[in-house]
Each structure stands twice: as structure tokens, then as C-alpha cells.
Amino acid sequence: MDAVILEAVRTPRARAKPGQGALAGVHPQVLLAEVLTAAIERAGVPIQDVEDVIAGCVTQAGEQGANIARLAVLTAGWPVEVPGTTVARACGSGLQAVNGAAMAVASGAASLIVAGGVESMSRAPMRSDGAWQDGHNALLRARSHFIPQGISADLIATLDGITREDVDRFALRSQQLAATARAAGHFRRSLVPVHDPSTGVVLLSEDNHPRPETTLAALAALPPAFAAMGNEALTPDGPTFDEIAVRAYPEARPLRHVHTAGNSSGIADGAAAVVVASPAYPRERGLRPRARVRAMATLGADPITMLTAPADTCRRALAKAGMAVGDVDLWEINEAFAVVPIQTMRRLEIDPDRVNVNGGAIALGHPLGATGAMLLGTALDELERRGLATACITLCTAGGMGIATIIERM
């Protein structure tokens, strides 16, 4: 049994600045509520048919705690009978929510689910929940050391011979493609303007994170973002993060810190929603699905290198779909750090012209829990615009995991 996609929408991605960002004054429940309502309205389905809402969210504390999916349903004024659940797979949470919805409808457990994600990084900054990657578990720490993602990104670059110029050039590409796409209106199909809940005034209608004025010289002038952090330690008597990295991978000595604020994903606020249904649901109601889910996969990887799973995760999804790399028309590889899509393209031997053709998180920003669902919508819009058939969406995640979903335009 298949799962189909009826609609995919997102808010603009806003630069996250506590108290100052364009969306910093909007409660994350409201952000998610806006896209939930827009998604079903654009899909042309009644609210009472929604059997569940699944939302990805990374920092599930404070305003993003207490099961934000259910609270967003209530904030939206939907019937109390519509339930909601919140999931976390780190940066892949939004795509995990969509995949979970697809699993539910494909199994026959539901006919219509709205899935997606939200993250207000202005109001719920990373680690504001007090968590560290190992959950402050001494037993786990003794078994497997964890290091910050930025150190992992630099470790991968060192191991794979990816230079500072390589990552800066990729970052410039992201900015240039995003600027072109925005100017041409490629994002308009999915965008949902965010309104002030008190006045109804539109707060943001387009992404404000990109920096189209970026140059290679400006990128080259930025200092390494994680060099100082590499000399820090999790405990006073423990090894530094750089020491942990090179102990695990001696061939990476000396560790080269190549990632900066300019070639890493931007901190952002935003939300996204995807309407997922059984094939019978739209057929019985005269609705036309936009795509179907061909395959999905998840995979773990070494938590020290952490960000290396996308290539093998995509291989697993391709095998499930009976496809090869060359069968995929478009790829969305989350730009958590420039090294991630660079390494994934190299390992899978993907034509760069098929990857992140409208830019990515380096330019547009990375609202953690929402990004996966946003990437799926971006891929679907671009398949339709170009008249192409298939896309693969993949993200690396904290803790050393990957997630991938293959969709086919209908």
C-alpha cells in the first residue's frame, strides 16, 4: 500500500535573533499552527478528516515542550478530536515526521495525516533544554565519546581532503542559487506568510536569511568557527574535543578547522507541513495527489564523525525503491555544513547540477525540526517546475544518523 502527498507548505525561514528576528515574537505553536491550517486549506481537505498530526521538533522544552504538535492543533482552533504527537530525530525530525505519516497511511492505520516540523531558534536556542548529546550518561560516555557537530564537520573535511576553499566555494554556490531562485519566484508555491496573531499584520512573507551579496573573498576572511571549541573539554579533567577526534582517527592529525559561520547552516526560525494520505483518500474525493513516497530509510553512523550517514542512507533507500543513483532527477542534501553535501556527492558520484539546485541551509537557514519537511516541499516544487519525476531528500543528524526519503511526482 502506498502513501501519497497532497500538499507541502512552509513558512519563510527567518534569521534567528532572540527578541529581534522577524519571527522572534511569534510563539512556535503559532508558527506550526499557521502551516497546519494552510496545508489542509491548499490541499482542499476538511479538518475533521485529519486523523493525526505529527511534528518534528529538536529542542522540546519550554515553549516547544509539552507535545507541541497537539498544542499547535489547539492553537489553530482545530477540533479537539484531532490528536498530535511530536517526534525527534535531531536535524532529521521534520522528515521523520513525514516518513512516520507515510508509514501509518501505507499500513492502513490512517487515511490522512498532516506531518511536518517547527523550530523557533530565536526562542528555543540549541541546548536550551540543558541536554548534551550523550544525555549526561557516564556509562554511554565511556563507551562512545561525542563531540560537537562543528568539530565532526572539520574532522570529516580533514579525513577526506576537503579544503577551506572547497567548502567556501560550495557556500558561495548555495548563496548564488538561493538568490536566483528567490528572484525567480521558485519558492512562492509553498510559502505561507506569517502573521502577527494579535493584529493580523504580515510579519514575514519571504526568506530573509540569504546573503546574496556574499563573495568568495568575504567567505575566505571569516575565522574558523570551531577552532576554539576544539580546545574545550566536556569535563575539567577530560580530553579536548580535538583530542577525542584525533584519538579516534589518528590520520586526521593535525585536525584542520575549515568551517565558518559562512559555510555552515544558518540559525533560523520556521515551520513546515505536509499532507500525507492513502491513495484511496484523494481518489474517492476527486483530489489529485502531487507525489507518492517511493521509499524511505534511516541508518546509524559513528557518533564521532556523526555527519557521514547520508550517502549510505540514500543507498539503502534506493535499494528499497529498486533505483540507482542515476535514476534520481533531483537531490536535496541538507547543508548542515558544506562538507556534508560535498562528501555525499563524492561518495555517490552525483552530478552536482542535480543537487540543491535552489540553494540550501547555508543560504536559507536551518530551523532544525522543520528543515526535513521543508526540503521535501522544495524538491516537489522543483520537480513540478522542471517536469521531472524523482527526488531524494536526505539529512545527517546529531548522534550519528542519516535519514532519506525518495518521492515521485504524480
Short mmCIF file of C-alpha atoms in Angstrom, two decimals:
data_model
loop_
_atom_site.label_atom_id
_atom_site.label_comp_id
_atom_site.label_asym_id
_atom_site.label_seq_id
_atom_site.Cartn_x
_atom_site.Cartn_y
_atom_site.Cartn_z
CA MET A 1 0.00 0.00 0.00
CA ASP A 2 1.39 3.42 -0.97
CA ALA A 3 1.40 6.84 0.63
CA VAL A 4 0.80 9.99 -1.41
CA ILE A 5 1.48 13.67 -0.81
CA LEU A 6 -1.39 16.07 -1.35
CA GLU A 7 0.32 19.31 -0.32
CA ALA A 8 3.51 20.73 1.20
CA VAL A 9 3.89 24.23 2.62
CA ARG A 10 6.30 26.16 4.79
CA THR A 11 6.81 29.50 6.45
CA PRO A 12 9.65 31.69 5.23
CA ARG A 13 12.91 30.92 7.01
CA ALA A 14 13.84 33.84 9.23
CA ARG A 15 17.20 34.68 10.72
CA ALA A 16 17.01 33.68 14.36
CA LYS A 17 17.80 36.50 16.73
CA PRO A 18 16.36 36.42 20.26
CA GLY A 19 14.00 39.34 20.61
CA GLN A 20 14.98 40.80 17.24
CA GLY A 21 14.39 38.27 14.45
CA ALA A 22 11.44 38.77 12.12
CA LEU A 23 9.68 35.78 13.70
CA ALA A 24 11.19 36.03 17.18
CA GLY A 25 7.96 37.47 18.53
CA VAL A 26 5.86 34.54 17.29
CA HIS A 27 5.29 31.61 19.63
CA PRO A 28 6.43 28.34 17.97
CA GLN A 29 2.97 26.86 18.47
CA VAL A 30 1.62 29.70 16.34
CA LEU A 31 4.23 29.12 13.63
CA LEU A 32 3.22 25.49 13.38
CA ALA A 33 -0.49 26.29 13.57
CA GLU A 34 -0.18 28.65 10.58
CA VAL A 35 1.26 25.97 8.29
CA LEU A 36 -1.08 23.24 9.51
CA THR A 37 -4.11 25.30 8.53
CA ALA A 38 -2.58 26.48 5.25
CA ALA A 39 -1.68 22.91 4.29
CA ILE A 40 -5.18 21.49 4.60
CA GLU A 41 -6.76 24.56 3.01
CA ARG A 42 -4.50 24.29 -0.03
CA ALA A 43 -4.99 20.53 -0.17
CA GLY A 44 -8.76 21.00 -0.13
CA VAL A 45 -9.42 18.56 2.70
CA PRO A 46 -11.68 19.06 5.73
CA ILE A 47 -10.05 19.33 9.14
CA GLN A 48 -12.26 16.61 10.58
CA ASP A 49 -10.66 14.08 8.21
CA VAL A 50 -7.22 14.58 9.74
CA GLU A 51 -6.52 11.51 11.85
CA ASP A 52 -3.26 12.71 13.37
CA VAL A 53 -0.69 15.49 13.30
CA ILE A 54 2.98 14.53 13.58
CA ALA A 55 5.56 17.27 14.10
CA GLY A 56 9.32 17.15 14.33
CA CYS A 57 10.98 19.41 16.90
CA VAL A 58 14.51 19.24 18.26
CA THR A 59 14.50 21.38 21.41
CA GLN A 60 11.40 20.06 23.12
CA ALA A 61 11.47 22.26 26.19
CA GLY A 62 9.82 25.46 27.35
CA GLU A 63 7.64 26.91 24.63
CA GLN A 64 8.45 23.94 22.38
CA GLY A 65 7.71 21.36 25.07
CA ALA A 66 4.58 19.60 26.26
CA ASN A 67 3.94 17.98 22.85
CA ILE A 68 3.97 20.99 20.54
CA ALA A 69 2.10 19.09 17.80
CA ARG A 70 -1.01 18.73 19.93
CA LEU A 71 -0.74 22.26 21.29
CA ALA A 72 -0.39 23.68 17.77
CA VAL A 73 -3.57 21.83 16.77
CA LEU A 74 -5.39 23.54 19.62
CA THR A 75 -3.74 26.89 18.85
CA ALA A 76 -5.01 26.58 15.29
CA GLY A 77 -8.54 26.17 16.61
CA TRP A 78 -8.95 22.72 15.12
CA PRO A 79 -11.50 20.29 16.59
CA VAL A 80 -10.35 18.80 19.89
CA GLU A 81 -10.74 15.35 18.32
CA VAL A 82 -7.62 15.90 16.17
CA PRO A 83 -4.65 14.45 18.07
CA GLY A 84 -0.97 15.26 17.71
CA THR A 85 2.40 13.78 18.55
CA THR A 86 5.92 15.20 18.46
CA VAL A 87 8.98 13.29 17.28
CA ALA A 88 12.72 13.90 17.49
CA ARG A 89 15.44 12.62 15.19
CA ALA A 90 17.64 15.68 15.65
CA CYS A 91 18.04 17.59 12.34
CA GLY A 92 16.02 14.91 10.55
CA SER A 93 12.96 15.35 12.76
CA GLY A 94 10.78 17.07 10.14
CA LEU A 95 11.44 14.37 7.56
CA GLN A 96 10.98 11.68 10.20
CA ALA A 97 7.52 13.11 10.88
CA VAL A 98 6.63 12.84 7.19
CA ASN A 99 8.03 9.32 6.98
CA GLY A 100 6.06 8.32 10.06
CA ALA A 101 2.90 9.64 8.45
CA ALA A 102 3.69 7.73 5.26
CA MET A 103 4.20 4.53 7.25
CA ALA A 104 0.87 4.99 9.01
CA VAL A 105 -1.17 5.51 5.85
CA ALA A 106 0.73 2.83 3.92
CA SER A 107 -0.07 0.32 6.66
CA GLY A 108 -3.74 1.19 6.62
CA ALA A 109 -3.64 2.60 10.15
CA ALA A 110 -4.79 6.02 8.89
CA SER A 111 -6.06 7.68 5.72
CA LEU A 112 -4.99 11.30 6.23
CA ILE A 113 -2.22 12.76 8.39
CA VAL A 114 -0.58 16.18 8.46
CA ALA A 115 3.13 15.98 9.25
CA GLY A 116 5.97 18.46 9.38
CA GLY A 117 8.02 20.30 11.95
CA VAL A 118 8.87 23.52 13.71
CA GLU A 119 11.78 25.24 15.38
CA SER A 120 11.95 28.72 16.81
CA MET A 121 15.67 29.06 17.40
CA SER A 122 15.15 32.65 18.49
CA ARG A 123 13.02 31.49 21.40
CA ALA A 124 14.41 27.99 21.99
CA PRO A 125 18.13 28.10 21.17
CA MET A 126 20.12 24.91 20.73
CA ARG A 127 20.87 23.19 24.05
CA SER A 128 18.47 25.45 25.94
CA ASP A 129 16.91 22.22 27.15
CA GLY A 130 20.11 21.54 29.09
CA ALA A 131 20.90 18.42 27.10
CA TRP A 132 24.24 17.21 25.80
CA GLN A 133 24.42 14.61 23.04
CA ASP A 134 25.07 11.69 25.40
CA GLY A 135 22.31 12.77 27.78
CA HIS A 136 24.89 13.26 30.55
CA ASN A 137 25.17 9.46 30.80
CA ALA A 138 28.58 8.47 32.18
CA LEU A 139 28.16 4.88 31.00
CA LEU A 140 27.49 5.92 27.41
CA ARG A 141 30.28 8.49 27.57
CA ALA A 142 32.73 5.75 28.49
CA ARG A 143 31.61 3.67 25.53
CA SER A 144 31.36 6.32 22.84
CA HIS A 145 32.69 9.84 23.02
CA PHE A 146 30.62 12.60 21.49
CA ILE A 147 31.97 15.85 20.09
CA PRO A 148 30.22 18.98 18.80
CA GLN A 149 28.93 18.74 15.23
CA GLY A 150 31.22 21.50 14.02
CA ILE A 151 34.26 19.52 15.18
CA SER A 152 32.83 16.46 13.39
CA ALA A 153 32.44 18.51 10.21
CA ASP A 154 36.06 19.65 10.40
CA LEU A 155 37.18 16.08 11.12
CA ILE A 156 35.40 14.81 8.00
CA ALA A 157 36.95 17.56 5.91
CA THR A 158 40.40 16.65 7.22
CA LEU A 159 39.92 12.92 6.58
CA ASP A 160 38.52 13.43 3.08
CA GLY A 161 40.97 16.12 1.98
CA ILE A 162 38.23 18.73 1.62
CA THR A 163 39.82 22.16 1.80
CA ARG A 164 38.73 25.54 3.10
CA GLU A 165 38.42 26.71 -0.50
CA ASP A 166 36.19 23.71 -1.30
CA VAL A 167 33.73 24.49 1.49
CA ASP A 168 33.78 28.23 0.78
CA ARG A 169 33.08 27.68 -2.91
CA PHE A 170 30.17 25.41 -2.04
CA ALA A 171 28.82 28.05 0.34
CA LEU A 172 29.03 30.70 -2.36
CA ARG A 173 27.15 28.38 -4.72
CA SER A 174 24.39 27.97 -2.13
CA GLN A 175 24.01 31.73 -1.76
CA GLN A 176 24.00 32.34 -5.51
CA LEU A 177 21.46 29.60 -6.27
CA ALA A 178 19.17 30.74 -3.45
CA ALA A 179 19.31 34.33 -4.66
CA THR A 180 18.45 33.26 -8.21
CA ALA A 181 15.61 31.03 -7.04
CA ARG A 182 14.13 33.69 -4.81
CA ALA A 183 14.27 36.33 -7.54
CA ALA A 184 12.61 33.95 -10.00
CA GLY A 185 9.83 33.06 -7.53
CA HIS A 186 10.70 29.39 -7.25
CA PHE A 187 9.72 29.28 -3.57
CA ARG A 188 6.37 31.04 -3.86
CA ARG A 189 4.35 27.86 -4.47
CA SER A 190 4.94 26.63 -0.93
CA LEU A 191 5.39 29.78 1.12
CA VAL A 192 2.90 30.68 3.83
CA PRO A 193 3.20 34.27 5.14
CA VAL A 194 3.43 34.51 8.91
CA HIS A 195 1.01 36.91 10.58
CA ASP A 196 1.07 38.66 13.92
CA PRO A 197 -1.58 36.69 15.85
CA SER A 198 -2.81 39.86 17.57
CA THR A 199 -3.05 42.28 14.65
CA GLY A 200 -3.09 40.05 11.58
CA VAL A 201 -0.24 42.07 10.08
CA VAL A 202 2.13 40.06 7.89
CA LEU A 203 5.46 39.75 9.68
CA LEU A 204 7.37 37.85 7.00
CA SER A 205 6.42 36.64 3.53
CA GLU A 206 9.82 35.69 2.07
CA ASP A 207 13.02 34.11 3.36
CA ASN A 208 15.24 36.74 4.94
CA HIS A 209 18.24 34.57 5.78
CA PRO A 210 20.11 34.56 2.42
CA ARG A 211 23.00 36.96 1.88
CA PRO A 212 23.09 37.46 -1.89
CA GLU A 213 25.94 39.94 -1.57
CA THR A 214 28.29 37.15 -0.41
CA THR A 215 31.63 36.87 -2.19
CA LEU A 216 34.37 34.28 -2.07
CA ALA A 217 36.73 36.87 -0.61
CA ALA A 218 34.28 37.66 2.19
CA LEU A 219 33.89 33.97 2.98
CA ALA A 220 37.65 33.45 3.00
CA ALA A 221 38.05 36.27 5.53
CA LEU A 222 35.84 34.61 8.14
CA PRO A 223 37.62 32.91 11.06
CA PRO A 224 37.16 29.16 11.73
CA ALA A 225 34.09 28.76 13.88
CA PHE A 226 35.14 25.68 15.83
CA ALA A 227 38.88 26.02 16.44
CA ALA A 228 38.47 27.43 19.95
CA MET A 229 35.78 24.88 20.75
CA GLY A 230 38.16 22.13 19.72
CA ASN A 231 40.36 23.08 22.66
CA GLU A 232 37.49 22.79 25.12
CA ALA A 233 36.62 19.69 27.13
CA LEU A 234 33.32 18.33 28.37
CA THR A 235 34.74 17.75 31.86
CA PRO A 236 37.61 19.55 33.61
CA ASP A 237 39.90 16.51 33.59
CA GLY A 238 38.73 15.12 30.25
CA PRO A 239 40.29 15.25 26.78
CA THR A 240 39.55 18.18 24.50
CA PHE A 241 37.16 17.67 21.64
CA ASP A 242 40.02 17.84 19.12
CA GLU A 243 41.89 15.21 21.13
CA ILE A 244 38.86 12.92 21.08
CA ALA A 245 38.62 13.31 17.31
CA VAL A 246 42.27 12.54 16.53
CA ARG A 247 42.46 9.70 19.06
CA ALA A 248 39.64 8.01 17.15
CA TYR A 249 41.13 8.97 13.78
CA PRO A 250 44.92 9.41 14.12
CA GLU A 251 45.22 10.01 10.38
CA ALA A 252 43.37 13.31 10.93
CA ARG A 253 46.25 14.76 12.93
CA PRO A 254 46.57 17.72 12.72
CA LEU A 255 42.86 18.48 12.58
CA ARG A 256 42.10 21.32 10.15
CA HIS A 257 39.27 23.65 11.13
CA VAL A 258 37.74 24.77 7.82
CA HIS A 259 34.13 25.53 8.71
CA THR A 260 32.98 29.05 9.47
CA ALA A 261 29.74 30.91 10.00
CA GLY A 262 29.68 31.41 6.24
CA ASN A 263 29.94 27.78 5.12
CA SER A 264 27.76 26.24 7.83
CA SER A 265 23.97 26.24 8.09
CA GLY A 266 22.33 29.35 9.48
CA ILE A 267 20.32 29.51 12.69
CA ALA A 268 16.69 30.10 11.69
CA ASP A 269 13.04 30.08 12.72
CA GLY A 270 10.32 28.36 10.71
CA ALA A 271 7.73 25.63 10.32
CA ALA A 272 6.50 23.29 7.59
CA ALA A 273 3.58 20.94 6.98
CA VAL A 274 2.97 18.09 4.52
CA VAL A 275 -0.41 16.47 3.91
CA VAL A 276 0.05 12.70 3.56
CA ALA A 277 -2.78 10.38 2.51
CA SER A 278 -3.59 6.89 1.40
CA PRO A 279 -4.05 6.57 -2.40
CA ALA A 280 -7.73 5.82 -1.85
CA TYR A 281 -8.41 9.05 0.04
CA PRO A 282 -7.86 11.51 -2.84
CA ARG A 283 -9.25 9.08 -5.40
CA GLU A 284 -12.56 8.84 -3.55
CA ARG A 285 -12.79 12.64 -3.25
CA GLY A 286 -11.68 13.69 -6.69
CA LEU A 287 -8.39 15.16 -5.46
CA ARG A 288 -5.12 14.93 -7.33
CA PRO A 289 -2.00 13.88 -5.38
CA ARG A 290 1.20 15.75 -6.12
CA ALA A 291 3.58 12.88 -5.41
CA ARG A 292 3.98 9.47 -3.87
CA VAL A 293 6.56 8.20 -1.43
CA ARG A 294 8.72 5.62 -3.19
CA ALA A 295 11.00 4.65 -0.31
CA MET A 296 12.48 5.81 2.95
CA ALA A 297 15.40 4.76 5.10
CA THR A 298 17.37 5.56 8.23
CA LEU A 299 20.86 4.47 9.24
CA GLY A 300 23.33 4.99 12.06
CA ALA A 301 26.98 6.01 11.79
CA ASP A 302 29.96 6.68 14.06
CA PRO A 303 28.85 9.41 16.50
CA ILE A 304 32.33 10.96 16.38
CA THR A 305 32.25 11.65 12.65
CA MET A 306 28.48 11.91 13.12
CA LEU A 307 27.58 13.56 9.79
CA THR A 308 28.64 10.81 7.37
CA ALA A 309 25.44 8.74 7.15
CA PRO A 310 23.56 10.40 4.24
CA ALA A 311 25.37 8.55 1.42
CA ASP A 312 24.77 5.07 2.83
CA THR A 313 21.26 6.00 3.96
CA CYS A 314 20.45 7.06 0.40
CA ARG A 315 21.88 3.78 -0.90
CA ARG A 316 19.53 1.91 1.44
CA ALA A 317 16.52 3.94 0.27
CA LEU A 318 17.49 3.48 -3.38
CA ALA A 319 17.74 -0.27 -2.90
CA LYS A 320 14.27 -0.36 -1.34
CA ALA A 321 12.92 1.57 -4.34
CA GLY A 322 14.77 -0.58 -6.88
CA MET A 323 16.58 2.51 -8.13
CA ALA A 324 20.15 3.58 -8.85
CA VAL A 325 21.77 6.93 -8.13
CA GLY A 326 21.38 7.92 -11.78
CA ASP A 327 17.62 7.39 -11.60
CA VAL A 328 17.18 10.34 -9.24
CA ASP A 329 16.45 13.61 -11.00
CA LEU A 330 16.97 15.99 -8.07
CA TRP A 331 18.70 15.73 -4.71
CA GLU A 332 18.15 17.77 -1.57
CA ILE A 333 21.12 17.15 0.74
CA ASN A 334 20.84 19.27 3.84
CA GLU A 335 23.66 21.75 4.13
CA ALA A 336 24.24 21.35 7.85
CA PHE A 337 27.86 22.09 6.98
CA ALA A 338 29.31 22.41 3.48
CA VAL A 339 31.28 19.20 3.95
CA VAL A 340 28.09 17.11 4.19
CA PRO A 341 26.75 17.58 0.63
CA ILE A 342 30.31 17.65 -0.74
CA GLN A 343 31.12 14.28 0.81
CA THR A 344 27.72 12.80 -0.12
CA MET A 345 28.10 13.87 -3.75
CA ARG A 346 31.57 12.36 -3.89
CA ARG A 347 30.57 9.06 -2.31
CA LEU A 348 27.50 8.60 -4.52
CA GLU A 349 29.09 10.19 -7.61
CA ILE A 350 26.15 12.55 -8.04
CA ASP A 351 26.13 15.22 -10.73
CA PRO A 352 26.36 18.50 -8.73
CA ASP A 353 23.91 20.12 -11.14
CA ARG A 354 21.19 17.91 -9.64
CA VAL A 355 21.94 18.82 -6.02
CA ASN A 356 20.34 21.66 -4.02
CA VAL A 357 19.51 23.48 -7.21
CA ASN A 358 17.81 26.32 -5.30
CA GLY A 359 20.49 26.62 -2.65
CA GLY A 360 20.29 25.14 0.79
CA ALA A 361 20.57 25.71 4.52
CA ILE A 362 23.86 27.62 4.24
CA ALA A 363 21.96 30.37 2.44
CA LEU A 364 18.39 29.78 3.56
CA GLY A 365 18.89 28.72 7.17
CA HIS A 366 18.22 25.54 9.12
CA PRO A 367 15.24 25.64 11.54
CA LEU A 368 16.19 22.25 12.94
CA GLY A 369 12.88 20.45 13.44
CA ALA A 370 11.29 21.87 10.29
CA THR A 371 14.07 21.56 7.71
CA GLY A 372 13.42 17.98 6.57
CA ALA A 373 9.79 18.72 5.71
CA MET A 374 10.84 21.99 4.07
CA LEU A 375 13.36 20.18 1.84
CA LEU A 376 10.71 17.71 0.71
CA GLY A 377 8.41 20.55 -0.31
CA THR A 378 11.23 22.35 -2.11
CA ALA A 379 12.11 19.19 -4.02
CA LEU A 380 8.49 18.58 -5.00
CA ASP A 381 8.01 22.15 -6.22
CA GLU A 382 11.14 21.90 -8.33
CA LEU A 383 10.14 18.53 -9.82
CA GLU A 384 6.88 20.12 -10.94
CA ARG A 385 8.56 23.25 -12.24
CA ARG A 386 11.06 21.27 -14.31
CA GLY A 387 8.72 18.47 -15.32
CA LEU A 388 10.94 15.85 -13.67
CA ALA A 389 9.98 12.66 -11.88
CA THR A 390 12.01 11.72 -8.80
CA ALA A 391 13.84 13.35 -5.92
CA CYS A 392 15.80 12.11 -2.93
CA ILE A 393 15.82 14.15 0.28
CA THR A 394 18.43 13.39 2.93
CA LEU A 395 19.80 14.87 6.15
CA CYS A 396 22.53 13.98 8.60
CA THR A 397 21.64 14.15 12.28
CA ALA A 398 23.27 14.52 15.66
CA GLY A 399 24.26 11.28 17.31
CA GLY A 400 25.50 9.85 14.02
CA MET A 401 22.43 9.08 11.88
CA GLY A 402 21.04 9.69 8.44
CA ILE A 403 17.53 9.82 7.04
CA ALA A 404 16.41 9.72 3.40
CA THR A 405 13.12 9.79 1.51
CA ILE A 406 12.54 9.25 -2.20
CA ILE A 407 9.47 10.83 -3.76
CA GLU A 408 8.00 10.53 -7.25
CA ARG A 409 5.93 13.26 -8.84
CA MET A 410 2.43 12.25 -9.95
#
